[in-house]
Tab-separated table of C-alpha atoms in Angstrom:
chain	number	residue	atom	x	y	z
A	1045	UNK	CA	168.604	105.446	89.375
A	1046	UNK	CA	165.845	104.432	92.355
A	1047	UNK	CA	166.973	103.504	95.330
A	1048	UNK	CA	166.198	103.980	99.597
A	1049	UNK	CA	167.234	102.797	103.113
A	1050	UNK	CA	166.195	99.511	103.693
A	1051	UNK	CA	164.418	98.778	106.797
A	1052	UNK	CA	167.567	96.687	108.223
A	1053	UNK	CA	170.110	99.669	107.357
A	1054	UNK	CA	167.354	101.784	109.936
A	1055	UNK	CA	167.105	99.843	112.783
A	1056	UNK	CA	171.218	99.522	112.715
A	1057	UNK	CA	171.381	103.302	112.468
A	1058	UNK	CA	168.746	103.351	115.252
A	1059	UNK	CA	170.522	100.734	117.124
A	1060	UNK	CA	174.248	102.403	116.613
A	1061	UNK	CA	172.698	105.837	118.027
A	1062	UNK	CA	171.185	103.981	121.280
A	1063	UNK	CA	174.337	102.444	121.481
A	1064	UNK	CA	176.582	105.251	121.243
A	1065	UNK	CA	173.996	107.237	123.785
A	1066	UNK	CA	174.895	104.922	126.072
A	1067	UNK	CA	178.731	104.438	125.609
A	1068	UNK	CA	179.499	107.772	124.261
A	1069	UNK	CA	178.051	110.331	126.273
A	1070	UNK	CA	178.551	114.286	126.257
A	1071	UNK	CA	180.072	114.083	129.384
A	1072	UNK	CA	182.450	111.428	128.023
A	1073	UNK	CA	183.387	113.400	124.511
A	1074	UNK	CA	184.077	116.097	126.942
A	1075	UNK	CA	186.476	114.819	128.825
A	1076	UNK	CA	188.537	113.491	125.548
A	1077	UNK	CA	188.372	116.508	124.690
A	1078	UNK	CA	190.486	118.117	127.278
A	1079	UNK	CA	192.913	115.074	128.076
A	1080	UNK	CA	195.163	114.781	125.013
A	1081	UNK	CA	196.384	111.746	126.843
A	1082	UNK	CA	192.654	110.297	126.412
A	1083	UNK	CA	193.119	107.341	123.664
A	1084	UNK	CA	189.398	106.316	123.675
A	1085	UNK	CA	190.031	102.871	124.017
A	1086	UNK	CA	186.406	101.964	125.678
A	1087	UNK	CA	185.237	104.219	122.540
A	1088	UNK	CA	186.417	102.241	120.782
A	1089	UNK	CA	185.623	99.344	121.862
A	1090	UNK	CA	182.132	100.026	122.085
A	1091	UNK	CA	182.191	100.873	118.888
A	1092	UNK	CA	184.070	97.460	117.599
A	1093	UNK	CA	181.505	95.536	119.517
A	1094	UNK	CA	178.405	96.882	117.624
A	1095	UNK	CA	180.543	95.489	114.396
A	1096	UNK	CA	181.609	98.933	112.794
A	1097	UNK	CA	185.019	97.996	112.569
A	1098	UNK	CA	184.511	95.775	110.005
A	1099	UNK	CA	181.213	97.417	108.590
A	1100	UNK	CA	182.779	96.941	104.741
A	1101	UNK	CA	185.161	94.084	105.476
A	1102	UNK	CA	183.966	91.094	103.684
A	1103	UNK	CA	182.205	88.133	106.036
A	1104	UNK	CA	185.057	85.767	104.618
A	1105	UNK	CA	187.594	88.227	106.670
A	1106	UNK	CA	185.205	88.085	109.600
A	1107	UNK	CA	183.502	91.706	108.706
A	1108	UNK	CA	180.158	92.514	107.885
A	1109	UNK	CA	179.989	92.727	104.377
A	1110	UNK	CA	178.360	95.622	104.252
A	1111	UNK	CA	178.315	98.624	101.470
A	1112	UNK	CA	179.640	102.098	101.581
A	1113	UNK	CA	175.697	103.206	102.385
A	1114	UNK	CA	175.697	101.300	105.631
A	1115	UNK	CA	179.110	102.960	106.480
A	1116	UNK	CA	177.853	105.971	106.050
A	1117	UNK	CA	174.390	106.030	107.915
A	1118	UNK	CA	177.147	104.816	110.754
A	1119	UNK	CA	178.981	108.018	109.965
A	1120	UNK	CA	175.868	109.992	110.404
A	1121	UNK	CA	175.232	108.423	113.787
A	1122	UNK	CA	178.498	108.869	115.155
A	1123	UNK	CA	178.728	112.754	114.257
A	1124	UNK	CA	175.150	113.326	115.564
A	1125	UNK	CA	177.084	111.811	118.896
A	1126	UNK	CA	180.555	113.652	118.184
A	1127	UNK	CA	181.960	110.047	118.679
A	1128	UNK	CA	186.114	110.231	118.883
A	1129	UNK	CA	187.378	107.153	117.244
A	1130	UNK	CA	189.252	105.832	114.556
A	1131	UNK	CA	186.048	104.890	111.929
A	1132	UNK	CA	187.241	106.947	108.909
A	1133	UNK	CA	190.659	105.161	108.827
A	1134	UNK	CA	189.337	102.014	109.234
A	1135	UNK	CA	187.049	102.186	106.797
A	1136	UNK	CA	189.152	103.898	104.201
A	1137	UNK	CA	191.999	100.742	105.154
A	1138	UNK	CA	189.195	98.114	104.543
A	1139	UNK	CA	188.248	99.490	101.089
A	1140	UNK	CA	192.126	99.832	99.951
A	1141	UNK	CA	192.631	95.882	101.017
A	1142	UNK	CA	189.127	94.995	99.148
A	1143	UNK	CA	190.285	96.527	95.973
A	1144	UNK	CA	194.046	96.523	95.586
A	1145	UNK	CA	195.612	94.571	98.512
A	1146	UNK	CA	197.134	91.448	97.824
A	1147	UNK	CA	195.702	88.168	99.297
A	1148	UNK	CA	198.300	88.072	101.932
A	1149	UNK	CA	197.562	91.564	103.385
A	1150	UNK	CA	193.432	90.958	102.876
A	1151	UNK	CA	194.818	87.420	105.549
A	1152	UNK	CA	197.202	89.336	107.484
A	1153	UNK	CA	195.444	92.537	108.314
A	1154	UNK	CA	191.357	92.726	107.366
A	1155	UNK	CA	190.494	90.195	110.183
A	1156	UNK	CA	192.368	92.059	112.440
A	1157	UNK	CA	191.084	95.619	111.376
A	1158	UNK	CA	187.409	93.648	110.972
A	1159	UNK	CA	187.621	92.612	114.924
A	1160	UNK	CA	188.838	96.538	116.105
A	1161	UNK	CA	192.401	95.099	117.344
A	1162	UNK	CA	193.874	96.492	114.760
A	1163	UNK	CA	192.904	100.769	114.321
A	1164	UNK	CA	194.409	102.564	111.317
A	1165	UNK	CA	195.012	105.896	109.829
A	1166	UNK	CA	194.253	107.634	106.899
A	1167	UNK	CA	197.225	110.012	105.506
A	1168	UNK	CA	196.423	110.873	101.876
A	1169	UNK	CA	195.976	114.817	102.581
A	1170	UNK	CA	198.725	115.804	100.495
A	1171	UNK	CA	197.565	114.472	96.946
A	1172	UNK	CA	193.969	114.491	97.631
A	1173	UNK	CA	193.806	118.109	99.105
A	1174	UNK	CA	197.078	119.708	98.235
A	1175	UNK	CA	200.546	119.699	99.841
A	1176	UNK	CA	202.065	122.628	102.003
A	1177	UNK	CA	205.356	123.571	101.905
A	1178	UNK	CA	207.514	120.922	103.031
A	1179	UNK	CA	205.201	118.093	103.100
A	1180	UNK	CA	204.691	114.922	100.686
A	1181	UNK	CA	205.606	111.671	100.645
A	1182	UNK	CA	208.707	110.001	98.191
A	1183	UNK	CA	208.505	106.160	97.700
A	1184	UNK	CA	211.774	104.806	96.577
A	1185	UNK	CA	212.764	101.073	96.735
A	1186	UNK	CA	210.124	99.894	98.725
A	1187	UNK	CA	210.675	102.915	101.351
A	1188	UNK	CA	209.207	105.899	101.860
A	1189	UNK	CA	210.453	109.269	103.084
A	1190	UNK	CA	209.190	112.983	103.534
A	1191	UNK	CA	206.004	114.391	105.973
A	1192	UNK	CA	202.168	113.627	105.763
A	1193	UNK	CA	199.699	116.483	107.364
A	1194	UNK	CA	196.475	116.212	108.927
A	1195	UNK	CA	196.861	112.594	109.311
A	1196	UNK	CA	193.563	110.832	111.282
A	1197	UNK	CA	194.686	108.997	114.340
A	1198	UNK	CA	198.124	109.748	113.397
A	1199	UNK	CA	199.136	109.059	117.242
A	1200	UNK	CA	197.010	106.153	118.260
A	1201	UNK	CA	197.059	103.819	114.566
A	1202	UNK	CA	198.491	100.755	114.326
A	1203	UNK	CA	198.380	101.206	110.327
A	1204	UNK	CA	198.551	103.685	108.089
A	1205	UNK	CA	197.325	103.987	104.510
A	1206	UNK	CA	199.667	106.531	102.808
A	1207	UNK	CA	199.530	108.061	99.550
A	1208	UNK	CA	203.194	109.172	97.671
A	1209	UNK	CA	203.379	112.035	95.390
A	1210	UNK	CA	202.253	110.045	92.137
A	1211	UNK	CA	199.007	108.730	94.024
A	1212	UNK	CA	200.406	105.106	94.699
A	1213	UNK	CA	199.315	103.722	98.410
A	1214	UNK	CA	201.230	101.968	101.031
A	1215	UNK	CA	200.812	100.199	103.743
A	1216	UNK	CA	202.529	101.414	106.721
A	1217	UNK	CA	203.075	99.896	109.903
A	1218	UNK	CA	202.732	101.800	113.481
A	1219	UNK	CA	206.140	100.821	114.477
A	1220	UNK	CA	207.946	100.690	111.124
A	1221	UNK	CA	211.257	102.045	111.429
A	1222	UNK	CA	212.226	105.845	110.631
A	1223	UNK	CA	208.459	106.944	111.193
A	1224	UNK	CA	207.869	109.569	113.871
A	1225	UNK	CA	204.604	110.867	115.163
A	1226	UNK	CA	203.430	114.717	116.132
A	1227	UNK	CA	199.829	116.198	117.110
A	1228	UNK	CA	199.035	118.495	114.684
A	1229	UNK	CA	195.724	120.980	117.144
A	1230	UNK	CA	193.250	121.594	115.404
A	1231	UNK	CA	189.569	123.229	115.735
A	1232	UNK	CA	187.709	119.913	116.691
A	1233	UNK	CA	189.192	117.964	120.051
A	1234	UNK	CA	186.834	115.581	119.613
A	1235	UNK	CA	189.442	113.814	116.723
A	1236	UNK	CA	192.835	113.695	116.699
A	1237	UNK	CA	195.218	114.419	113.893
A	1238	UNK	CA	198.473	114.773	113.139
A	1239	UNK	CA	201.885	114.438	111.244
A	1240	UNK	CA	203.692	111.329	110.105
A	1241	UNK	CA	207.530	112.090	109.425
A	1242	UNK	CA	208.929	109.246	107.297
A	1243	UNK	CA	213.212	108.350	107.083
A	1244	UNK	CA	213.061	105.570	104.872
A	1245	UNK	CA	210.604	103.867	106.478
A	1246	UNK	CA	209.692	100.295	104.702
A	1247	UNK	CA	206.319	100.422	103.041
A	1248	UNK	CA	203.818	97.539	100.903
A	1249	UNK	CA	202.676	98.780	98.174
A	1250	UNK	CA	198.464	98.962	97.867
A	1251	UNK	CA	197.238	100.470	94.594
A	1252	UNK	CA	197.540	103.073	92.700
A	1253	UNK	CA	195.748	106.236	91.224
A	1254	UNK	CA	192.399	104.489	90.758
A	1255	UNK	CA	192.265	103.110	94.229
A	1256	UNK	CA	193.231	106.661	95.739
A	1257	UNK	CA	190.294	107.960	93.883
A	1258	UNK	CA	187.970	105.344	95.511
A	1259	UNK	CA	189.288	106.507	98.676
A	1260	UNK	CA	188.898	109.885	98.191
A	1261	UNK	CA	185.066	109.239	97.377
A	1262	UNK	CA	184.672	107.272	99.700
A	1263	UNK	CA	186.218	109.448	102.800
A	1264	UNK	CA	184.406	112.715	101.325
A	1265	UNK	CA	180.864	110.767	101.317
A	1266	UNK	CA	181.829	109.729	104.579
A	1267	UNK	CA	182.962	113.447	105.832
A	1268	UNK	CA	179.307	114.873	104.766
A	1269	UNK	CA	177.764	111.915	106.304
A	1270	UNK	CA	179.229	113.025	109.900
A	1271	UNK	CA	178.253	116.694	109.132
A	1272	UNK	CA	174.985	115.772	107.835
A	1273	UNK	CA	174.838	114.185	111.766
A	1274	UNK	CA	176.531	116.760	113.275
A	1275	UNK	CA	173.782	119.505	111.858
A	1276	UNK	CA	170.829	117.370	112.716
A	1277	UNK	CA	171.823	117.397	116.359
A	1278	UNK	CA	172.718	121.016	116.020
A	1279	UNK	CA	168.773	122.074	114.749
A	1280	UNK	CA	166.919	119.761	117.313
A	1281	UNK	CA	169.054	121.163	119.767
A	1282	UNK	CA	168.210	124.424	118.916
A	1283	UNK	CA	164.513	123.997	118.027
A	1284	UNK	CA	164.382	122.716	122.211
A	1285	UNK	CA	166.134	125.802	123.260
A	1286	UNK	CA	163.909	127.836	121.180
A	1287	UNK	CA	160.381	126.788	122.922
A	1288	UNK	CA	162.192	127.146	126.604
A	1289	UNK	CA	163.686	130.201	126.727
A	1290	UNK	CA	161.967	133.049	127.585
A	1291	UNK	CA	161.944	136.553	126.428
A	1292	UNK	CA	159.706	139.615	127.207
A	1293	UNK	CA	157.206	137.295	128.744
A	1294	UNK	CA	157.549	134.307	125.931
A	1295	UNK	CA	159.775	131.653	124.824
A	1296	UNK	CA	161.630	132.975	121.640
A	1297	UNK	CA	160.184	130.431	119.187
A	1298	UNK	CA	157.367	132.074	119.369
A	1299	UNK	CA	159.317	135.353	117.592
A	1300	UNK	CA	158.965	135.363	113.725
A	1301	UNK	CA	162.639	135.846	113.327
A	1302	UNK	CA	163.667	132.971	115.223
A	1303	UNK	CA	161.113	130.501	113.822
A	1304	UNK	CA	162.709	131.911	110.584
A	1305	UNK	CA	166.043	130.808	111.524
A	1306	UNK	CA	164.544	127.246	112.629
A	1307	UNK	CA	163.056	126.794	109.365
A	1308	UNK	CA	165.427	127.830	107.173
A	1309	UNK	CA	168.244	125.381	108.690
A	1310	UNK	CA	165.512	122.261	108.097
A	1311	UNK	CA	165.118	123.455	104.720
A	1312	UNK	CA	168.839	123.681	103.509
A	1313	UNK	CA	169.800	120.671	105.575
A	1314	UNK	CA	167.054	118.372	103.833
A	1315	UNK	CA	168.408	117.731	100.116
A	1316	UNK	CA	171.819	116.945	101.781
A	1317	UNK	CA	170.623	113.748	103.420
A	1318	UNK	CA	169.004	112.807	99.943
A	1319	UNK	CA	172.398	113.947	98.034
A	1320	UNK	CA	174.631	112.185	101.077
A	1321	UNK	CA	172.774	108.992	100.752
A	1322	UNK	CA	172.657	108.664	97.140
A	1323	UNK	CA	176.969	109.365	96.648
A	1324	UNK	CA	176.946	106.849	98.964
A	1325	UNK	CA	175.054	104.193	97.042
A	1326	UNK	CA	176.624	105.282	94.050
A	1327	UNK	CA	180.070	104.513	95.201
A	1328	UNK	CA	178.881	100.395	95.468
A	1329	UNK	CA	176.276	100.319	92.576
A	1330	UNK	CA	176.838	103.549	90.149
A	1331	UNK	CA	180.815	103.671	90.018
A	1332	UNK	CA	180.861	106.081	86.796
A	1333	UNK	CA	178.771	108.606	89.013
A	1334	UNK	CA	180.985	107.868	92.196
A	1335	UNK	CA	183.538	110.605	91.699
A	1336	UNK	CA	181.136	113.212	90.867
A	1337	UNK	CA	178.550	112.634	93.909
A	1338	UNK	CA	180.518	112.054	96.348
A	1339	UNK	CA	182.721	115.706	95.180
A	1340	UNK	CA	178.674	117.473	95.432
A	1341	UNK	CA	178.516	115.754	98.696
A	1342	UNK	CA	181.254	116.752	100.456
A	1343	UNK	CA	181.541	120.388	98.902
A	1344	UNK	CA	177.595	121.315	99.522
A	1345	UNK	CA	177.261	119.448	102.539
A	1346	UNK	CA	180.046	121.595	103.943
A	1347	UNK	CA	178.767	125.079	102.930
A	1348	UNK	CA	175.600	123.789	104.365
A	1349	UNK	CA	177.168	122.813	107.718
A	1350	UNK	CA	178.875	126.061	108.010
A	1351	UNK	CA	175.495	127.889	107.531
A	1352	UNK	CA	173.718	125.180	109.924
A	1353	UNK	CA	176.249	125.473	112.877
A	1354	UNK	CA	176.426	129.331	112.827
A	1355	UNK	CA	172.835	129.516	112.702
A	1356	UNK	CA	172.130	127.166	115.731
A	1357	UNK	CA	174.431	128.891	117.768
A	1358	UNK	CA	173.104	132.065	117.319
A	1359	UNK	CA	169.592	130.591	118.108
A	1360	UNK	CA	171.067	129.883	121.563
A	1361	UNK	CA	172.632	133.279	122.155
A	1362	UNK	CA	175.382	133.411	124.140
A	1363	UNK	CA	174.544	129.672	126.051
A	1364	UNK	CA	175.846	128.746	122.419
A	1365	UNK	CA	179.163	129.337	123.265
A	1366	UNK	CA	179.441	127.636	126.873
A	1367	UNK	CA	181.135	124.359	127.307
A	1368	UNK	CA	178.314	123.826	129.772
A	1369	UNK	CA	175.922	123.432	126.599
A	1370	UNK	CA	178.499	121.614	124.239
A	1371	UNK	CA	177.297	123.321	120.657
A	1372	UNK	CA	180.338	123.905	120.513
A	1373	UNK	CA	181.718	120.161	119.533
A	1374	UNK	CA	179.388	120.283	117.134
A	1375	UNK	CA	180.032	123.660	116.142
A	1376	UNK	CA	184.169	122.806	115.505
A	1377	UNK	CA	183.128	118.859	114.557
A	1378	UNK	CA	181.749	120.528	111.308
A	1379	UNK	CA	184.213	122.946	110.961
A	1380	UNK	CA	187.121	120.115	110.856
A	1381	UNK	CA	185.130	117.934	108.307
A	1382	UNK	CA	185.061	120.676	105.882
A	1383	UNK	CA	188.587	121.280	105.483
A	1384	UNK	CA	189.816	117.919	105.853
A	1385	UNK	CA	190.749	116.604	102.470
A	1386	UNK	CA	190.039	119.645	100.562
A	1387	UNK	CA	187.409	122.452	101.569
A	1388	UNK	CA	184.681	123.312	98.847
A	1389	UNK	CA	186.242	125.192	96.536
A	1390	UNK	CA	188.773	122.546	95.670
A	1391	UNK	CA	186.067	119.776	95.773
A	1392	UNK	CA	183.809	121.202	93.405
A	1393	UNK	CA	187.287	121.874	91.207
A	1394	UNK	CA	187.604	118.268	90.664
A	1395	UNK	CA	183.749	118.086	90.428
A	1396	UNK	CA	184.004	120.513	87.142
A	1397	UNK	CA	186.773	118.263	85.891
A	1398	UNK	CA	185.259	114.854	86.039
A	1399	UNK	CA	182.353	117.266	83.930
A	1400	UNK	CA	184.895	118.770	81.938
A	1401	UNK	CA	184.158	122.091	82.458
A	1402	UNK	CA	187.914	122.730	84.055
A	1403	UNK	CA	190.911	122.039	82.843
């Protein structure tokens, strides 16, 4: 199936990544990063005001209207930035209401997610990516009860998506009784997540099996769209370093073995833009494919990432370990997004059973 980036969807990626060079600075993702306290809130709001908040909300709720595609070149820009914010929740909230929510939540809650005043959180680890000991979710009676891991914005939301142990969604508000909130550290400062404890806490239902699928697909394409940005960044950055730095007398691009390294991270990062893009699309406009791209996507796109942020640093030496560079957000940004909701091996698991090659 043919298809490309329209000449509107790259002048709004160009436009986000101005945007966020203005509003979202190194300097500024560095000093999230070391103030836990730090909710982002002018992030945010930068990023509300450019419309990403409501990138796949439909115009009738006072969003954009836009496809999976165009949230996903907006990933790509905001992990080429390291951009802290709540984007993956939000978007993964906005699909759930488009498909399964009932006309009163679509009223009640995709204006106010479409406009940025409302931020929410995506906590569908256990199901999607396996549960640890202890953790999992119960719905009973309209309540819910038990412990969600390595939930996004699990401190800051005002709404949470949730996902039981059968796969069935709910709608969780911020300050619904019996939920409690923890930080969870992790590699990457540059998001926060964390652990929602539930005590019968009251709950709307949203969907079932099918829809946590869609979200699945649609927060791994997402995932490998911010790596896919976070390993761009990563190779220019250490292409520059490469034709400044000096070494016996010449800059060390000029060594065999380091335009090697150069080359070889362009050439394994190139099909995943292609393979990004496309699981993307597929998810609006080739739904029997979804499943399976977006499951390539986010597995290859993370071994590639891995391979791209390793390489890059050792390009730089040991300047690729000093905050005073910042690889390093990069470095851990990729490092997050391919563990969260299942590292490779159990993506391409579910990849060989949509194919049924696995059981």
């Amino acid at each position: 199936m043919d298809f490309s980036i329209t000449q509107d969807q790259k002048m709004m990626a160009d436009s986000l990544s101005r945007t966020l060079a203005d509003s979202v600075p190194l300097e500024r993702v560095r000093r999230y990063a070391g103030d836990p306290a730090d909710a982002g809130s002018d992030i945010w709001s930068a990023i509300a005001d450019f419309g990403l908040a409501g990138v796949v909300t439909p115009e009738a709720h006072g969003g954009l209207g836009l496809t999976l595609l165009d949230a996903a070149l907006a990933a790509q820009a905001l992990g080429r930035a390291v951009t802290p914010g709540p984007f993956l929740g939000g978007v993964a909230a906005a699909i759930a209401l488009n498909e399964a929510g009932s006309t009163d939540q679509q009223t009640r809650w995709s204006p106010k997610l479409a406009s940025g005043e409302v931020t929410a959180g995506l906590a569908i680890s256990e199901p999607v990516a396996g549960a640890r000991d202890g953790a999992g979710v119960t719905a009973t009676g309209g309540k819910l009860t038990g412990k969600a891991l390595f939930v996004t914005d699990a401190l800051t939301a005002d709404l949470f998506v949730v996902a039981d142990r059968g796969g069935n969604l709910h709608l969780v508000k911020g300050d619904a009784a019996g939920l409690t909130r923890a930080a969870m550290i992790t590699i990457d400062q540059t998001r926060r997540v964390g652990e929602l404890t539930f005590h019968e806490t009251p709950a709307e239902p949203l969907g079932g099996p099918k829809t946590l699928a869609r979200l699945r697909d649609a927060a791994w394409v997402l995932l490998a769209a911010d790596t896919l940005g976070a390993c761009e960044v990563m190779i220019e950055k250490a292409v520059d370093y490469a034709k400044e730095r000096r070494q016996f007398g010449r800059v060390i691009g000029s060594f065999q073995a380091v335009k090697h390294m150069c080359a070889e991270m362009a050439a394994e990062l190139e099909p995943c833009r292609a393979l990004v893009w496309y699981a993307a699309y597929a998810f609006d406009e080739a739904k029997d494919e979804s499943s399976l791209t977006a499951a390539h996507a986010k597995a290859h796109t993370s071994e590639i990432g891995r391979f791209v942020a390793r390489t890059a640093t050792e390009v730089h030496g040991g300047m690729g370990i000093t905050d005073l560079l910042g690889l390093h957000f990069w470095f851990k940004r990729v490092g997050l997004n391919r563990q969260l909701l299942g590292g490779p091996e159990r993506v391409r698991r579910l990849a060989a059973q949509v194919q049924g090659l696995a059981a």
